[in-house]
Short mmCIF file of C-alpha atoms (C1' of nucleotides) in Angstrom, two decimals:
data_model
loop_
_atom_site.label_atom_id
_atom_site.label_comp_id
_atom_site.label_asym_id
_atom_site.label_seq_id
_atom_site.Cartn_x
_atom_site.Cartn_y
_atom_site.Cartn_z
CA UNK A 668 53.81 156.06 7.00
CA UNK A 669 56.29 157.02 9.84
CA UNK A 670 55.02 160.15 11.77
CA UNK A 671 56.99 163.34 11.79
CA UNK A 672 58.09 162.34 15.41
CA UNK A 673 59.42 158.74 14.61
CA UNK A 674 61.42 160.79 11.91
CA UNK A 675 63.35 162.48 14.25
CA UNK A 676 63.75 160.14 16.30
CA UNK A 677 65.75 157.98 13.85
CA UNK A 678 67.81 160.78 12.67
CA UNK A 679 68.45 161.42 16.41
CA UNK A 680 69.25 158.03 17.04
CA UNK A 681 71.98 157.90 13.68
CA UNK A 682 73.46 161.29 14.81
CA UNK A 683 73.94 159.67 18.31
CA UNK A 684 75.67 156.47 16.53
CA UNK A 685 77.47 158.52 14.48
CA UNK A 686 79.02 160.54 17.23
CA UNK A 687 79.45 157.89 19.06
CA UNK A 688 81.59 156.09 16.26
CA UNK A 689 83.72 159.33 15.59
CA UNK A 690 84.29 159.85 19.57
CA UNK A 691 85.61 156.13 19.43
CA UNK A 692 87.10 156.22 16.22
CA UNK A 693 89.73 159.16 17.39
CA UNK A 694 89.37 158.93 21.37
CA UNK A 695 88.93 155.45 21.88
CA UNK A 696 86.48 153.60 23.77
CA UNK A 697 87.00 154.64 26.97
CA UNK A 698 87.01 158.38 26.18
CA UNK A 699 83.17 157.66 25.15
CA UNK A 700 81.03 159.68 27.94
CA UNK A 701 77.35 160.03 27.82
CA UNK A 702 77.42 163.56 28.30
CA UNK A 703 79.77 164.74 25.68
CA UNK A 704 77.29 163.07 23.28
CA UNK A 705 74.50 164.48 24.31
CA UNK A 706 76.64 167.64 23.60
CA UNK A 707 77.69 166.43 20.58
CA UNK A 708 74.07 165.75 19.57
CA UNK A 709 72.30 168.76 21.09
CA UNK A 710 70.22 167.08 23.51
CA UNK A 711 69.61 166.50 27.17
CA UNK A 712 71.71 163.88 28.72
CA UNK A 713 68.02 161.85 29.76
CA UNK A 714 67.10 161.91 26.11
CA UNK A 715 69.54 159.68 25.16
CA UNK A 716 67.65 157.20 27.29
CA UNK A 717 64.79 157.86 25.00
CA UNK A 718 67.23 156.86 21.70
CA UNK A 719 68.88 153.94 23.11
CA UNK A 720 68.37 151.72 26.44
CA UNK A 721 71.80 151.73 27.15
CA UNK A 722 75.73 152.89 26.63
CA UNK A 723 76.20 149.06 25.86
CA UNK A 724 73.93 149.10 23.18
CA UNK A 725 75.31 152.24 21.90
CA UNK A 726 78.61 150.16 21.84
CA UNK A 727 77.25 147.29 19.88
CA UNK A 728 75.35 149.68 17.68
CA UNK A 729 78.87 150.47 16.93
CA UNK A 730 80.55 147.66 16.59
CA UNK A 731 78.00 146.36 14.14
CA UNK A 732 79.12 148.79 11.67
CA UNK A 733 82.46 147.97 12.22
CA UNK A 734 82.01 144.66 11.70
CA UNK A 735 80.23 145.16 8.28
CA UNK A 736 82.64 147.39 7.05
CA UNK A 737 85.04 145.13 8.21
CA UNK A 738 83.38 142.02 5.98
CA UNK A 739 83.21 144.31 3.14
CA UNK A 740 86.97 145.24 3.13
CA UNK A 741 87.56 141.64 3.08
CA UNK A 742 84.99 140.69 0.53
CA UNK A 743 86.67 142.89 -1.74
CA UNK A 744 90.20 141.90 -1.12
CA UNK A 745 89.13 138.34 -1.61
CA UNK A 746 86.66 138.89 -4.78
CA UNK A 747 89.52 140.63 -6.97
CA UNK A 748 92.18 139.05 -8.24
CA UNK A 749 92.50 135.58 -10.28
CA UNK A 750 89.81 133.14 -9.96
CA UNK A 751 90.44 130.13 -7.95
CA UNK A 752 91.79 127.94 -9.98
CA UNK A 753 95.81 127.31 -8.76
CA UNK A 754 96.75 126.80 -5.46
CA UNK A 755 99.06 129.46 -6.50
CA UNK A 756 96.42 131.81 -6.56
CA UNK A 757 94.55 130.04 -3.97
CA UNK A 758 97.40 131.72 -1.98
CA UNK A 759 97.84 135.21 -3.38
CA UNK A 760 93.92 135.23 -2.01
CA UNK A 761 94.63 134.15 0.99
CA UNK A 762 97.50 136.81 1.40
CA UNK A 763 95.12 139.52 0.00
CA UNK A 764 92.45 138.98 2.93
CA UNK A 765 95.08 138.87 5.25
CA UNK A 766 96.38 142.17 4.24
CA UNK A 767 93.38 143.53 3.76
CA UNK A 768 92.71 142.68 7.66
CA UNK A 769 95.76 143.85 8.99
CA UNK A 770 95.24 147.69 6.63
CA UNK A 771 91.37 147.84 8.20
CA UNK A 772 92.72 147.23 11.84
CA UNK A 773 95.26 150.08 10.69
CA UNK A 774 93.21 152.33 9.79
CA UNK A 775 90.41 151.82 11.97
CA UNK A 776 92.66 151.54 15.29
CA UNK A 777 90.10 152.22 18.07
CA UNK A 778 87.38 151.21 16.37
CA UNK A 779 88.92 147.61 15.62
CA UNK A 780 89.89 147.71 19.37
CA UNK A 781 86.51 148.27 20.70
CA UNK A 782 85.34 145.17 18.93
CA UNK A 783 87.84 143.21 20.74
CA UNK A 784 88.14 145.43 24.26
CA UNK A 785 83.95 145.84 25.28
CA UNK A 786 82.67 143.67 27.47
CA UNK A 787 78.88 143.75 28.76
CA UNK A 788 78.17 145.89 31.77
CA UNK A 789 77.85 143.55 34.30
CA UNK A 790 75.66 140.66 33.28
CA UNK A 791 77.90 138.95 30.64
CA UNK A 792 75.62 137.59 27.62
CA UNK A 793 76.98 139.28 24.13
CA UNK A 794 73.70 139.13 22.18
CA UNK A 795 73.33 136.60 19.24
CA UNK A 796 73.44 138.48 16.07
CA UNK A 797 77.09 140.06 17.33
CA UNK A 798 78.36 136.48 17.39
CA UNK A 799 76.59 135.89 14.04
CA UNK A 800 78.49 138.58 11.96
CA UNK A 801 81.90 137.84 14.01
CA UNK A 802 81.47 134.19 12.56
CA UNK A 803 80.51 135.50 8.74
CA UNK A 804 83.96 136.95 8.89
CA UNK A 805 85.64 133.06 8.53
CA UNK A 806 84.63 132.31 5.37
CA UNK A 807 86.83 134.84 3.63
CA UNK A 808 89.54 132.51 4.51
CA UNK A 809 87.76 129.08 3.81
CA UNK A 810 87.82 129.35 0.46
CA UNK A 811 90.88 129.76 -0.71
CA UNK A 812 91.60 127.26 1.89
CA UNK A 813 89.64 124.20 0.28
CA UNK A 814 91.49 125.04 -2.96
CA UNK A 815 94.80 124.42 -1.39
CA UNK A 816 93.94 121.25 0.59
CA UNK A 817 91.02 119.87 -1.39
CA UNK A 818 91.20 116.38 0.24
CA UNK A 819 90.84 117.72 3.97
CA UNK A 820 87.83 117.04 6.16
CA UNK A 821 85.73 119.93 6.06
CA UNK A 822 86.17 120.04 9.93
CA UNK A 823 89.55 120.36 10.11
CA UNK A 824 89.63 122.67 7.50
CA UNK A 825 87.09 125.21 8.73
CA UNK A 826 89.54 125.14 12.11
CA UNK A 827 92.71 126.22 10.09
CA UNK A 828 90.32 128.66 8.46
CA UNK A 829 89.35 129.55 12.62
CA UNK A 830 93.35 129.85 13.34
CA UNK A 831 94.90 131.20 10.46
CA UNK A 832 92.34 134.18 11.28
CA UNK A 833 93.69 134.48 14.82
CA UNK A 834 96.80 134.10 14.24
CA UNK A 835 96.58 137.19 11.60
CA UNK A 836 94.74 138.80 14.23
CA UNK A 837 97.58 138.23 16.72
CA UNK A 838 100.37 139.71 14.59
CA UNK A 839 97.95 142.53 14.12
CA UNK A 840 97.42 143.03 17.68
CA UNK A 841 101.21 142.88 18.32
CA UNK A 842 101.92 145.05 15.75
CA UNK A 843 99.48 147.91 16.44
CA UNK A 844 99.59 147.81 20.11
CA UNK A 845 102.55 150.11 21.95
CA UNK A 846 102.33 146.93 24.28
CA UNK A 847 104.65 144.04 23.81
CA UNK A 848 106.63 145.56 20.90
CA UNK A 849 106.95 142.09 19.49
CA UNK A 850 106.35 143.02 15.80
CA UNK A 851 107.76 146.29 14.89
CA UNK A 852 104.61 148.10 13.24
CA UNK A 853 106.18 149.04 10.04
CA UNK A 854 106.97 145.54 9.42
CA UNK A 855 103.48 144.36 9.89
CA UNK A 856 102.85 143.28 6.56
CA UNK A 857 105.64 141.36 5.60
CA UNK A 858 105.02 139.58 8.47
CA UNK A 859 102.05 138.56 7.41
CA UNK A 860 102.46 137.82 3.92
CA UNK A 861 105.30 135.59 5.00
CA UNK A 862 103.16 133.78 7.98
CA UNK A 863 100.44 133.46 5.53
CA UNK A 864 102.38 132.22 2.32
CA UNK A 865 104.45 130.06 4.63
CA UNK A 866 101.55 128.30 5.95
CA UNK A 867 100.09 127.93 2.20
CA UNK A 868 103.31 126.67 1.74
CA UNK A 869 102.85 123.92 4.17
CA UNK A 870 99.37 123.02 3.14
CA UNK A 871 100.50 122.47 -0.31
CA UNK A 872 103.51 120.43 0.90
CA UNK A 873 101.02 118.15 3.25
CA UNK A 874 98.56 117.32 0.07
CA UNK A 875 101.36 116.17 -2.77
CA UNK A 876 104.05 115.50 -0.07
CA UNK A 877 107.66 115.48 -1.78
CA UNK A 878 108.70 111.54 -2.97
CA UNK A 879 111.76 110.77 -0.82
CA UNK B 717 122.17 143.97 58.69
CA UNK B 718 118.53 144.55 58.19
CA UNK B 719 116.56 145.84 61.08
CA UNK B 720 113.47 143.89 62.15
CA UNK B 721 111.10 147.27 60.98
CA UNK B 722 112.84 146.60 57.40
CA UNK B 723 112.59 142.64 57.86
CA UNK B 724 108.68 143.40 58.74
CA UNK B 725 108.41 145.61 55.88
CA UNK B 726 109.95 143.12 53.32
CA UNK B 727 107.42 140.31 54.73
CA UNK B 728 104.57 142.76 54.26
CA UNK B 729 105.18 143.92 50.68
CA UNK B 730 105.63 140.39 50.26
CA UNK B 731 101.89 139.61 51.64
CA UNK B 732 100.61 142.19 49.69
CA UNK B 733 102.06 141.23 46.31
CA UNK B 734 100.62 137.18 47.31
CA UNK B 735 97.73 138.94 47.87
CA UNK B 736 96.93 140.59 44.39
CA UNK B 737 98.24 137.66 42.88
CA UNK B 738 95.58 135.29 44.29
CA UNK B 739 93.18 138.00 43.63
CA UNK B 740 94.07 138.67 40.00
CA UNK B 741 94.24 134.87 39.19
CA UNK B 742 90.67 134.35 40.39
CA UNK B 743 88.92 137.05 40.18
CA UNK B 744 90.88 138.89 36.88
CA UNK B 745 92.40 142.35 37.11
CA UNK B 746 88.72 144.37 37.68
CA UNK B 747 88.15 142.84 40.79
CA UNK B 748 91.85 144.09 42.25
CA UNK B 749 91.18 146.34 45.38
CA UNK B 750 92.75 148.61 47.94
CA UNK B 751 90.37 148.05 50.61
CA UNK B 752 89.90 144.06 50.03
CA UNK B 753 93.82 143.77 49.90
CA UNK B 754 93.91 145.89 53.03
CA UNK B 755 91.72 143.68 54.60
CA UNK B 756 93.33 140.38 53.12
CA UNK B 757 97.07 141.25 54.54
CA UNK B 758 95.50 142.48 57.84
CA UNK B 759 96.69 146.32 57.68
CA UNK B 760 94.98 149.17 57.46
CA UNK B 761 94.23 150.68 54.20
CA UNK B 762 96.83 153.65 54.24
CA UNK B 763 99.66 151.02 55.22
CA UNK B 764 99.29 150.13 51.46
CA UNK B 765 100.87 152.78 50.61
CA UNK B 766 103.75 152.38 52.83
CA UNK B 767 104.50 149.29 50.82
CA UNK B 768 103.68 150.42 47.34
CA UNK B 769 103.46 153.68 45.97
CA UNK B 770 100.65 152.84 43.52
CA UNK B 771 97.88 150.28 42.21
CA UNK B 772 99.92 150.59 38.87
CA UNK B 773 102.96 149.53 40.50
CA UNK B 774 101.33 146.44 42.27
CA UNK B 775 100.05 145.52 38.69
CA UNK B 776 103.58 145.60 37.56
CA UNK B 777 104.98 143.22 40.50
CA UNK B 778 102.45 140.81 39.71
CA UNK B 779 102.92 141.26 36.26
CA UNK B 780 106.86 140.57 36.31
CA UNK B 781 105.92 137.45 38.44
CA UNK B 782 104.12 136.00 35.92
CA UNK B 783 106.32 136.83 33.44
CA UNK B 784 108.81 134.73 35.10
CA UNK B 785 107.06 131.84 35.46
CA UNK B 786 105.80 131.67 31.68
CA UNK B 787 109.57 132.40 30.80
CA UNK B 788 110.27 129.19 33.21
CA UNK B 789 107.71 127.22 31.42
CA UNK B 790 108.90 127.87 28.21
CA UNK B 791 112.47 127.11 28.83
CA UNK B 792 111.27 123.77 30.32
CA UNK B 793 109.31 123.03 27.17
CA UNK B 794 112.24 124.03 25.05
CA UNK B 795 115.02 122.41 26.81
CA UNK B 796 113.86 119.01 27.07
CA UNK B 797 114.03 116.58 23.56
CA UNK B 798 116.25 115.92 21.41
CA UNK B 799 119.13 118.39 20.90
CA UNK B 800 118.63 120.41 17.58
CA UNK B 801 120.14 118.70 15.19
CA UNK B 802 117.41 117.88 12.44
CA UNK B 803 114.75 120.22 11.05
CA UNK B 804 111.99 117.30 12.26
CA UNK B 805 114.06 117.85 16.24
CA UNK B 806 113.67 122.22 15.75
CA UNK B 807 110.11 121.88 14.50
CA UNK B 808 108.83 119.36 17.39
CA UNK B 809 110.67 121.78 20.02
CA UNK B 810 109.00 125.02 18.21
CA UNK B 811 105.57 122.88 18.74
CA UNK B 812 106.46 121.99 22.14
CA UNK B 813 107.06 125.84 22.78
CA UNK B 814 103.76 127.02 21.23
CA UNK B 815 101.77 124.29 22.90
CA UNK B 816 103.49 125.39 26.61
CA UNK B 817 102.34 128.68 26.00
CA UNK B 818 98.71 127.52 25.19
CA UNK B 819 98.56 125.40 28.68
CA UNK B 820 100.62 128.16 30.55
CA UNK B 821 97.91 130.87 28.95
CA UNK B 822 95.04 128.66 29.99
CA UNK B 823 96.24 127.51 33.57
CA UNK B 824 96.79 130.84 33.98
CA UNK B 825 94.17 132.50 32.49
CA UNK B 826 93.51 135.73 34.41
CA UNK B 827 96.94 136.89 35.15
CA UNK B 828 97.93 135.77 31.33
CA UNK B 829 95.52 137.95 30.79
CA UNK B 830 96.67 140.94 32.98
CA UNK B 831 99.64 141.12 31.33
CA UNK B 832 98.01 142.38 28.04
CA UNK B 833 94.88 144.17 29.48
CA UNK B 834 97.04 146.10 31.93
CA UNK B 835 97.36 149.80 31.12
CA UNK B 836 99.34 152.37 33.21
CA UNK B 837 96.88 154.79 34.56
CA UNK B 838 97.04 158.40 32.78
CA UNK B 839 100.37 159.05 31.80
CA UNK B 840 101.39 156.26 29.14
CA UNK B 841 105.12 154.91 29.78
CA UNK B 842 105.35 151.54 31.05
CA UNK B 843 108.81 151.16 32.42
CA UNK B 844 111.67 150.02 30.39
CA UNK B 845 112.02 147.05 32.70
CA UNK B 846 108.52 145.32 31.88
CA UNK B 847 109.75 145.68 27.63
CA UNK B 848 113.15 144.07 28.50
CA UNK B 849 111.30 140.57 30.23
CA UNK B 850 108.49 140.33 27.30
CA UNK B 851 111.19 140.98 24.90
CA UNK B 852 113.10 137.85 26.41
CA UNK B 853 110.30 135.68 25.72
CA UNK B 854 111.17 135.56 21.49
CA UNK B 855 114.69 133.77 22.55
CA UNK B 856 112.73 130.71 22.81
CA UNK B 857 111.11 130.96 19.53
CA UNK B 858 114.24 131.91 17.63
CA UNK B 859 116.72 129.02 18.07
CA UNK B 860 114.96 126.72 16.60
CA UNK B 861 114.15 128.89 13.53
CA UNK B 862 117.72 129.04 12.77
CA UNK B 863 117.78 125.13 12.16
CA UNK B 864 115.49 125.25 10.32
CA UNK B 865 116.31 128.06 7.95
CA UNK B 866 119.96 128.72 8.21
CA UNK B 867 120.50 130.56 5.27
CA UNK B 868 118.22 133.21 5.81
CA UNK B 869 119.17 136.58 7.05
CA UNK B 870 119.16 137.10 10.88
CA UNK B 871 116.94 139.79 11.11
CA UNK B 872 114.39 137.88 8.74
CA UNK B 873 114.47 135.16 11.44
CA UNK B 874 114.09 137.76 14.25
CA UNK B 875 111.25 139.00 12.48
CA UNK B 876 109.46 135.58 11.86
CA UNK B 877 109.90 134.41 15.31
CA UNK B 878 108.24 137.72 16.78
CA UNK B 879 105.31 136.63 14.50
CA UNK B 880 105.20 133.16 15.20
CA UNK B 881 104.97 133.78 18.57
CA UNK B 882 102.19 137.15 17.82
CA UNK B 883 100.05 134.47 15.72
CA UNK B 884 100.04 131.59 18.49
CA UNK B 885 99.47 134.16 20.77
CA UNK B 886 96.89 135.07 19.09
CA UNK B 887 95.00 131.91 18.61
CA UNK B 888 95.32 131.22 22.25
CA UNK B 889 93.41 134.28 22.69
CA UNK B 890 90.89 133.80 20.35
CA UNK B 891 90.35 130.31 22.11
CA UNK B 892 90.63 131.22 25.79
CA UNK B 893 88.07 134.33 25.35
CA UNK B 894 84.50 134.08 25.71
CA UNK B 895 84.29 136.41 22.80
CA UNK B 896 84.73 135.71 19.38
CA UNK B 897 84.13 131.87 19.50
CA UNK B 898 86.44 131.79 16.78
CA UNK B 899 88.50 129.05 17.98
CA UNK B 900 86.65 126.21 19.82
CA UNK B 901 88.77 126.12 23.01
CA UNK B 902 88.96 121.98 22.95
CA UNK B 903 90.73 122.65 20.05
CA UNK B 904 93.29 124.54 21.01
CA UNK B 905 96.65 122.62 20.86
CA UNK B 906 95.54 121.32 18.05
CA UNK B 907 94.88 124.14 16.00
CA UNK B 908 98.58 125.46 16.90
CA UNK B 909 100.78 122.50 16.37
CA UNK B 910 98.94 122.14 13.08
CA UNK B 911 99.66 125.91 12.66
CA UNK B 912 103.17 125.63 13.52
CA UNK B 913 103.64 122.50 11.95
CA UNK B 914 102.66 123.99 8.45
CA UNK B 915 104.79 127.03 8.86
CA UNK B 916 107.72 125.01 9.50
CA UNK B 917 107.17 122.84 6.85
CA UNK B 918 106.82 125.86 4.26
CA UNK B 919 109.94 126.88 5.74
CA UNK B 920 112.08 123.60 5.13
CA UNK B 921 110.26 123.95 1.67
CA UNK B 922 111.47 127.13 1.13
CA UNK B 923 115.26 126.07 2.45
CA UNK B 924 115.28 123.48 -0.11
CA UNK B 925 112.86 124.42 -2.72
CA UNK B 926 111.62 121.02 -4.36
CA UNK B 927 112.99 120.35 -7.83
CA UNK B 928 110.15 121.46 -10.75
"C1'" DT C 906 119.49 150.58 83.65
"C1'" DG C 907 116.53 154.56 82.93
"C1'" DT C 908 114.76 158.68 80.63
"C1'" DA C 909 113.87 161.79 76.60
"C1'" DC C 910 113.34 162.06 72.06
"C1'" DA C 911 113.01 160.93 66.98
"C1'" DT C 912 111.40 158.19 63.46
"C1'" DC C 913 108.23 156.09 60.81
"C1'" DA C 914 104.81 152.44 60.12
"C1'" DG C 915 99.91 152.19 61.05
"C1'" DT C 916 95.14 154.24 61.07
"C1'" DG C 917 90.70 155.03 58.79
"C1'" DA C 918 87.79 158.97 57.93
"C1'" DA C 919 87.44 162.07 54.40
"C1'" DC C 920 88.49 163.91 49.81
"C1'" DG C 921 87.93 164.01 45.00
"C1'" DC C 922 86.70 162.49 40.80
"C1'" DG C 923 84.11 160.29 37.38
"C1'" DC C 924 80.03 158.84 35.39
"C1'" DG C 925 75.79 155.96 34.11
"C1'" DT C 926 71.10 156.24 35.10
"C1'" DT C 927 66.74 157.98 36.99
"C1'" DC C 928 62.86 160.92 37.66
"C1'" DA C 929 59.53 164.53 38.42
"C1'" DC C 930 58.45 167.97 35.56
"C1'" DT C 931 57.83 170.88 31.05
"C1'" DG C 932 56.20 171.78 26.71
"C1'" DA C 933 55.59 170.79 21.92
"C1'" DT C 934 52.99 167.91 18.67
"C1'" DG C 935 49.21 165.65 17.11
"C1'" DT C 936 44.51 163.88 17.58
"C1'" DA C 937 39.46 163.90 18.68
"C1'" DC C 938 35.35 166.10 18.48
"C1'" DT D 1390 38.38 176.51 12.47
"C1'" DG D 1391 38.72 176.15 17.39
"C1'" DT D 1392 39.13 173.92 21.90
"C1'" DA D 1393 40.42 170.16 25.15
"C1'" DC D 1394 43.14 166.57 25.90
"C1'" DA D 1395 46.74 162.83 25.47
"C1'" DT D 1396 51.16 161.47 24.36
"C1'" DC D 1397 55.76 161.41 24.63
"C1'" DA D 1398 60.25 163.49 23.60
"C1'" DG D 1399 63.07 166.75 26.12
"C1'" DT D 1400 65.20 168.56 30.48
"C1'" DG D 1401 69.01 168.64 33.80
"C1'" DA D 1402 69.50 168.29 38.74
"C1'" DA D 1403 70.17 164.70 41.73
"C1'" DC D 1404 71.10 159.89 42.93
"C1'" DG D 1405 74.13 156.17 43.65
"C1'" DC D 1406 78.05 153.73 43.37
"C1'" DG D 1407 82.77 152.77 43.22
"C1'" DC D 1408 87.32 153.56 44.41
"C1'" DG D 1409 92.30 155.37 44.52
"C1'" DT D 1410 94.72 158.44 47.30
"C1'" DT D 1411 95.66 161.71 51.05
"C1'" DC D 1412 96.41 163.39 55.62
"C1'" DA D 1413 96.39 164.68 60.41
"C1'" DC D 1414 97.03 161.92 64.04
"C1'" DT D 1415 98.55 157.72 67.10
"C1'" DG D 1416 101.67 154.74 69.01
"C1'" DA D 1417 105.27 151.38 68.81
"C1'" DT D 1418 110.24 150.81 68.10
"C1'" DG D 1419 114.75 152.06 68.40
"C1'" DT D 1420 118.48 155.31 69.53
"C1'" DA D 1421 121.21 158.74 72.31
"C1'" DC D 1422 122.92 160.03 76.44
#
DNA sequence: TGTACATCAGTGAACGCGCGTTCACTGATGTAC
DNA sequence: TGTACATCAGTGAACGCGCGTTCACTGATGTAC
């Protein structure tokens, strides 16, 4: 039975998160100050020392969330839809979760940044579990993959899975960015679809290739 | 005639833009400093300003230097081989292109990196100069495209070569980063000619869609 | 050739700002008896 | 029920560090006459 104090002091550690997460969310990550949470929060700027051992791990706390709400916009863009029966709709999946990623990243600018733009104070080592739910992201793409190139080592396939994910990610980046105004932002998703279905495309090509 | 005060001057700013250079390249952008350049060039710190008028603008040098050279190295890659006569001749230069970018991004890693992590202190605009020499990078990405898909419409093309370059960029980055182990960084030029490989191969398949 | 003066690079201590983290202390809450 | 005590969250001033930029001053270089 968790005492009145522990209580509070998980409520006061989720309001913390949570202000941290809306400072982000519309400020960005670098407008994220210890003492405007404690503001934020109603609390002493020491007692934030009490919720949480660090601004780092205030950051991953975070990015954690991010991440799962990430995985579940994906989930959902891959689970509707056709089942995976055609290659055909092997690809309108893989389009789906693509889309899906680039209207999260969209919609969750600076909070899809942070993921990407936080590095550890000093000492470098990202903890495990972070690089455990950045890997559960893959699979949304494996899937659909196997359907379209059934015959592939597994290997090679998870690594298209690996790079068709970055390269989303990079037309993302470019698009959302001011930076580098490679890909105009309204045209973000047709990029994608087309870099996606091309790619599909290709795959298909490579397992029945066309009789000369 | 230049006086030997300007001559001196020219040689200094000179130094000092060497200076950052080395720095950025092994240390990364974080560990760029006014005193520790002071020291490097042999001046005073105050002289700095003499040559420059901000950190921002030393950034920017560098920056534009190594903007140059990764243009260089992609002309190289892109100007040797065949000429482009055959789609198999425009996709084995767009390969050659992607896969000078990966070893140009990785033998450069920290100033590569620089050119994306860099933001202008406080006020936002970077200057119109720095969008004109990233913009000239998608020339070597877009002539081969047309080979391959002459038919389509130009500003398609433009659009697809922006992304092409957005997703290798992307994969590089996901390889070259200690983060997100998405792509195993052995694995690198492989994962992007594959990636480009399949992309121009759904885009000869789309040129001349195979008979049902 | 020599003198007076102007210009401007060179100097480095000091300014200013920002901010995460600590720490000695306070006071409320809960427990023991 | 009442008293003494322990625990621990809460407090916010102060510490510590880092660093870009300024500024009053110095002194070398070059020009004018």
């Amino acid at each position: 039975v968790p005492s009145n104090a522990a209580l509070r002091r998980e409520r006061q550690l989720q309001a913390l998160v949570d202000a941290a997460e809306a400072t982000i969310a519309d400020q960005g990550l670098a407008a994220l100050k210890a003492r405007d949470l404690a503001r934020q929060i109603g609390c002493a700027l020491g007692a934030i020392y009490n919720l949480v051992s660090d601004m780092d791990e205030l950051v991953l706390r975070v990015g954690s969330r991010t991440l799962h709400r990430l995985d579940a916009a994906l989930e959902a863009a891959g689970a509707s839809g056709r089942p995976l029966e055609s290659a055909a709709a092997a690809t309108d999946r893989l389009v789906a979760v693509a889309v899906a990623y680039c209207r999260f990243a969209a919609a969750n600018k600076n909070l899809w940044r942070t993921l990407f733009e936080h590095q550890m104070s000093d000492g470098k080592p990202a903890p495990a579990w972070v690089v455990d739910e950045e890997t559960r992201l893959f699979v949304h793409a494996a899937a659909p993959l196997r359907v379209l190139a059934p015959e592939d080592d597994p290997k090679r396939l998870d690594l298209l899975a690996r790079t068709l994910f970055a390269a989303v990610h990079g037309v993302v980046l470019f698009g959302l960015e001011e930076r580098m105004i490679a890909v105009p932002s309204a045209a973000i998703e047709e990029a994608i679809m087309r870099l996606v279905r091309l790619t599909c495309a290709g795959l298909e090509n490579e397992a029945r290739p066309r009789r000369s």
